[in-house]
Amino acid sequence: MAELTLRHARQIIEATFAKGREMGLKPLTVIVVDAGGHVKAFERADDTAPGRFGIAHGKAHGAIMMGAGGRALMKRAEDQAYFIAAVNGVFGGALVPVPGGILIRDSEGAIRGAVGVTGDTSDNDAEAGLAGIEAAGLTGEA
């Protein structure tokens, strides 16, 4: 697979919302970015705060720009807060180092993009996002 397609992005969002409903989660906001960090697709469920876009974007953007999922970034923030603060400055504040930022890998392990999910707990956000990525035939790294 050469790139993350719009079809993949829409499948990921749809399946992430479905998993969220199945889990009984609060309304979710989901963004998919490509390997360059550019927004491929975004949806915010009804009854979610408009600020959720920034949170979802920060989760996905941080994952793709650092080449690590949100869990690894959170660990790094806990161990080296000064480093994450500095990197967040470099990224213009667009880094949210918590679960829910998920790398998207193809069948060969290449990074093709990232997903950012927000709306419930970070761990639940990540679980829903992983299900969305899997439904699109790709592999997630939370």
PDB file of C-alpha atoms in Angstrom:
ATOM      1  CA  MET A   1       0.000   0.000   0.000  1.00  0.00           C
ATOM      2  CA  ALA A   2       1.537   3.281  -1.067  1.00  0.00           C
ATOM      3  CA  GLU A   3      -0.612   5.657   0.955  1.00  0.00           C
ATOM      4  CA  LEU A   4      -3.452   6.002   3.382  1.00  0.00           C
ATOM      5  CA  THR A   5      -6.522   6.632   1.230  1.00  0.00           C
ATOM      6  CA  LEU A   6      -9.613   8.679   1.959  1.00  0.00           C
ATOM      7  CA  ARG A   7     -11.544   5.398   1.861  1.00  0.00           C
ATOM      8  CA  HIS A   8      -9.320   4.023   4.646  1.00  0.00           C
ATOM      9  CA  ALA A   9      -9.759   7.196   6.675  1.00  0.00           C
ATOM     10  CA  ARG A  10     -13.537   7.061   6.387  1.00  0.00           C
ATOM     11  CA  GLN A  11     -13.583   3.352   7.290  1.00  0.00           C
ATOM     12  CA  ILE A  12     -11.457   4.072  10.359  1.00  0.00           C
ATOM     13  CA  ILE A  13     -13.742   6.872  11.521  1.00  0.00           C
ATOM     14  CA  GLU A  14     -16.934   4.903  10.939  1.00  0.00           C
ATOM     15  CA  ALA A  15     -15.619   1.803  12.729  1.00  0.00           C
ATOM     16  CA  THR A  16     -14.201   3.883  15.607  1.00  0.00           C
ATOM     17  CA  PHE A  17     -17.623   5.473  16.159  1.00  0.00           C
ATOM     18  CA  ALA A  18     -19.249   2.015  15.982  1.00  0.00           C
ATOM     19  CA  LYS A  19     -16.844   0.617  18.572  1.00  0.00           C
ATOM     20  CA  GLY A  20     -17.494   3.622  20.790  1.00  0.00           C
ATOM     21  CA  ARG A  21     -21.254   2.986  20.625  1.00  0.00           C
ATOM     22  CA  GLU A  22     -20.694  -0.728  21.316  1.00  0.00           C
ATOM     23  CA  MET A  23     -18.589   0.146  24.385  1.00  0.00           C
ATOM     24  CA  GLY A  24     -21.115   2.730  25.587  1.00  0.00           C
ATOM     25  CA  LEU A  25     -18.566   5.558  25.374  1.00  0.00           C
ATOM     26  CA  LYS A  26     -19.294   9.257  25.464  1.00  0.00           C
ATOM     27  CA  PRO A  27     -19.565  10.864  21.979  1.00  0.00           C
ATOM     28  CA  LEU A  28     -16.220  10.705  20.185  1.00  0.00           C
ATOM     29  CA  THR A  29     -14.202  12.967  17.947  1.00  0.00           C
ATOM     30  CA  VAL A  30     -11.897  11.228  15.447  1.00  0.00           C
ATOM     31  CA  ILE A  31      -9.243  12.594  13.117  1.00  0.00           C
ATOM     32  CA  VAL A  32      -7.063  10.716  10.637  1.00  0.00           C
ATOM     33  CA  VAL A  33      -3.805  12.231   9.400  1.00  0.00           C
ATOM     34  CA  ASP A  34      -1.525  10.974   6.655  1.00  0.00           C
ATOM     35  CA  ALA A  35       2.182  10.188   7.008  1.00  0.00           C
ATOM     36  CA  GLY A  36       3.016  13.886   6.646  1.00  0.00           C
ATOM     37  CA  GLY A  37       0.650  14.899   9.437  1.00  0.00           C
ATOM     38  CA  HIS A  38      -1.939  16.410   7.093  1.00  0.00           C
ATOM     39  CA  VAL A  39      -5.617  15.927   7.930  1.00  0.00           C
ATOM     40  CA  LYS A  40      -7.149  13.234   5.742  1.00  0.00           C
ATOM     41  CA  ALA A  41     -10.570  13.100   7.441  1.00  0.00           C
ATOM     42  CA  PHE A  42     -12.265  14.354  10.588  1.00  0.00           C
ATOM     43  CA  GLU A  43     -15.621  13.871  12.276  1.00  0.00           C
ATOM     44  CA  ARG A  44     -17.003  15.103  15.563  1.00  0.00           C
ATOM     45  CA  ALA A  45     -20.071  13.328  16.929  1.00  0.00           C
ATOM     46  CA  ASP A  46     -23.113  15.322  17.926  1.00  0.00           C
ATOM     47  CA  ASP A  47     -22.988  16.753  21.452  1.00  0.00           C
ATOM     48  CA  THR A  48     -19.196  17.011  21.613  1.00  0.00           C
ATOM     49  CA  ALA A  49     -17.354  20.178  22.507  1.00  0.00           C
ATOM     50  CA  PRO A  50     -15.783  22.075  19.597  1.00  0.00           C
ATOM     51  CA  GLY A  51     -12.407  21.999  21.368  1.00  0.00           C
ATOM     52  CA  ARG A  52     -12.241  18.265  20.823  1.00  0.00           C
ATOM     53  CA  PHE A  53     -10.818  18.873  17.326  1.00  0.00           C
ATOM     54  CA  GLY A  54      -7.623  20.291  18.867  1.00  0.00           C
ATOM     55  CA  ILE A  55      -7.292  17.382  21.277  1.00  0.00           C
ATOM     56  CA  ALA A  56      -7.840  14.730  18.588  1.00  0.00           C
ATOM     57  CA  HIS A  57      -5.451  16.549  16.252  1.00  0.00           C
ATOM     58  CA  GLY A  58      -2.797  16.830  18.966  1.00  0.00           C
ATOM     59  CA  LYS A  59      -3.006  13.110  19.677  1.00  0.00           C
ATOM     60  CA  ALA A  60      -2.682  12.127  15.986  1.00  0.00           C
ATOM     61  CA  HIS A  61      -0.131  14.827  15.122  1.00  0.00           C
ATOM     62  CA  GLY A  62       2.082  13.918  18.080  1.00  0.00           C
ATOM     63  CA  ALA A  63       1.995  10.235  17.185  1.00  0.00           C
ATOM     64  CA  ILE A  64       2.923  10.750  13.534  1.00  0.00           C
ATOM     65  CA  MET A  65       5.564  13.413  14.170  1.00  0.00           C
ATOM     66  CA  MET A  66       7.258  11.407  16.913  1.00  0.00           C
ATOM     67  CA  GLY A  67       6.734   7.973  15.307  1.00  0.00           C
ATOM     68  CA  ALA A  68       5.240   6.628  18.520  1.00  0.00           C
ATOM     69  CA  GLY A  69       1.776   5.898  19.833  1.00  0.00           C
ATOM     70  CA  GLY A  70       0.172   7.899  22.610  1.00  0.00           C
ATOM     71  CA  ARG A  71       1.039   5.368  25.330  1.00  0.00           C
ATOM     72  CA  ALA A  72       4.747   5.609  24.500  1.00  0.00           C
ATOM     73  CA  LEU A  73       4.512   9.398  24.349  1.00  0.00           C
ATOM     74  CA  MET A  74       2.796   9.509  27.745  1.00  0.00           C
ATOM     75  CA  LYS A  75       5.570   7.372  29.222  1.00  0.00           C
ATOM     76  CA  ARG A  76       8.133   9.723  27.695  1.00  0.00           C
ATOM     77  CA  ALA A  77       6.265  12.717  29.150  1.00  0.00           C
ATOM     78  CA  GLU A  78       6.292  11.092  32.584  1.00  0.00           C
ATOM     79  CA  ASP A  79      10.007  10.273  32.354  1.00  0.00           C
ATOM     80  CA  GLN A  80      11.194  13.400  30.518  1.00  0.00           C
ATOM     81  CA  ALA A  81       8.619  16.151  30.873  1.00  0.00           C
ATOM     82  CA  TYR A  82      11.172  18.753  29.785  1.00  0.00           C
ATOM     83  CA  PHE A  83      11.708  16.951  26.472  1.00  0.00           C
ATOM     84  CA  ILE A  84       7.997  16.649  25.659  1.00  0.00           C
ATOM     85  CA  ALA A  85       7.485  20.308  26.627  1.00  0.00           C
ATOM     86  CA  ALA A  86      10.301  21.316  24.267  1.00  0.00           C
ATOM     87  CA  VAL A  87       8.971  19.168  21.426  1.00  0.00           C
ATOM     88  CA  ASN A  88       5.480  20.546  21.981  1.00  0.00           C
ATOM     89  CA  GLY A  89       6.963  24.000  21.467  1.00  0.00           C
ATOM     90  CA  VAL A  90       8.584  22.883  18.235  1.00  0.00           C
ATOM     91  CA  PHE A  91       5.205  21.531  17.076  1.00  0.00           C
ATOM     92  CA  GLY A  92       3.372  24.741  17.936  1.00  0.00           C
ATOM     93  CA  GLY A  93       1.496  23.139  20.811  1.00  0.00           C
ATOM     94  CA  ALA A  94       0.055  20.368  18.620  1.00  0.00           C
ATOM     95  CA  LEU A  95       1.194  17.440  20.774  1.00  0.00           C
ATOM     96  CA  VAL A  96      -1.110  15.693  23.222  1.00  0.00           C
ATOM     97  CA  PRO A  97       0.984  12.838  24.680  1.00  0.00           C
ATOM     98  CA  VAL A  98      -1.711  10.466  25.952  1.00  0.00           C
ATOM     99  CA  PRO A  99      -3.456   7.289  24.729  1.00  0.00           C
ATOM    100  CA  GLY A 100      -5.793   7.903  21.826  1.00  0.00           C
ATOM    101  CA  GLY A 101      -2.982   8.905  19.468  1.00  0.00           C
ATOM    102  CA  ILE A 102      -2.454   5.800  17.358  1.00  0.00           C
ATOM    103  CA  LEU A 103       0.006   5.111  14.551  1.00  0.00           C
ATOM    104  CA  ILE A 104      -1.371   3.397  11.455  1.00  0.00           C
ATOM    105  CA  ARG A 105       0.882   0.753   9.927  1.00  0.00           C
ATOM    106  CA  ASP A 106       0.418  -1.219   6.736  1.00  0.00           C
ATOM    107  CA  SER A 107       0.939  -4.977   6.344  1.00  0.00           C
ATOM    108  CA  GLU A 108       4.679  -4.444   5.917  1.00  0.00           C
ATOM    109  CA  GLY A 109       4.973  -2.351   9.080  1.00  0.00           C
ATOM    110  CA  ALA A 110       5.429   1.010   7.367  1.00  0.00           C
ATOM    111  CA  ILE A 111       3.812   4.003   9.059  1.00  0.00           C
ATOM    112  CA  ARG A 112       1.012   5.336   6.830  1.00  0.00           C
ATOM    113  CA  GLY A 113      -0.616   7.850   9.172  1.00  0.00           C
ATOM    114  CA  ALA A 114      -2.159   8.258  12.588  1.00  0.00           C
ATOM    115  CA  VAL A 115      -5.526   8.499  14.273  1.00  0.00           C
ATOM    116  CA  GLY A 116      -6.495  10.772  17.137  1.00  0.00           C
ATOM    117  CA  VAL A 117      -9.538   9.855  19.208  1.00  0.00           C
ATOM    118  CA  THR A 118     -10.995  11.847  22.093  1.00  0.00           C
ATOM    119  CA  GLY A 119     -14.242  12.020  24.033  1.00  0.00           C
ATOM    120  CA  ASP A 120     -14.009   9.361  26.712  1.00  0.00           C
ATOM    121  CA  THR A 121     -11.084   8.205  28.843  1.00  0.00           C
ATOM    122  CA  SER A 122      -7.808   8.094  26.956  1.00  0.00           C
ATOM    123  CA  ASP A 123      -7.625   4.296  27.272  1.00  0.00           C
ATOM    124  CA  ASN A 124     -11.164   3.905  25.903  1.00  0.00           C
ATOM    125  CA  ASP A 125     -10.361   6.369  23.106  1.00  0.00           C
ATOM    126  CA  ALA A 126      -7.385   4.186  22.158  1.00  0.00           C
ATOM    127  CA  GLU A 127      -9.408   0.968  22.240  1.00  0.00           C
ATOM    128  CA  ALA A 128     -12.046   2.417  19.917  1.00  0.00           C
ATOM    129  CA  GLY A 129      -9.400   3.808  17.557  1.00  0.00           C
ATOM    130  CA  LEU A 130      -7.538   0.513  17.381  1.00  0.00           C
ATOM    131  CA  ALA A 131     -10.781  -1.219  16.407  1.00  0.00           C
ATOM    132  CA  GLY A 132     -11.316   1.376  13.686  1.00  0.00           C
ATOM    133  CA  ILE A 133      -7.865   0.856  12.242  1.00  0.00           C
ATOM    134  CA  GLU A 134      -8.251  -2.925  12.309  1.00  0.00           C
ATOM    135  CA  ALA A 135     -11.616  -2.658  10.526  1.00  0.00           C
ATOM    136  CA  ALA A 136      -9.849  -0.850   7.680  1.00  0.00           C
ATOM    137  CA  GLY A 137      -7.423  -3.775   7.306  1.00  0.00           C
ATOM    138  CA  LEU A 138      -4.494  -1.945   8.874  1.00  0.00           C
ATOM    139  CA  THR A 139      -2.549  -2.247  12.126  1.00  0.00           C
ATOM    140  CA  GLY A 140      -2.570   0.252  14.953  1.00  0.00           C
ATOM    141  CA  GLU A 141       0.144   1.081  17.446  1.00  0.00           C
ATOM    142  CA  ALA A 142      -1.324   2.783  20.474  1.00  0.00           C
TER     143      ALA A 142
END
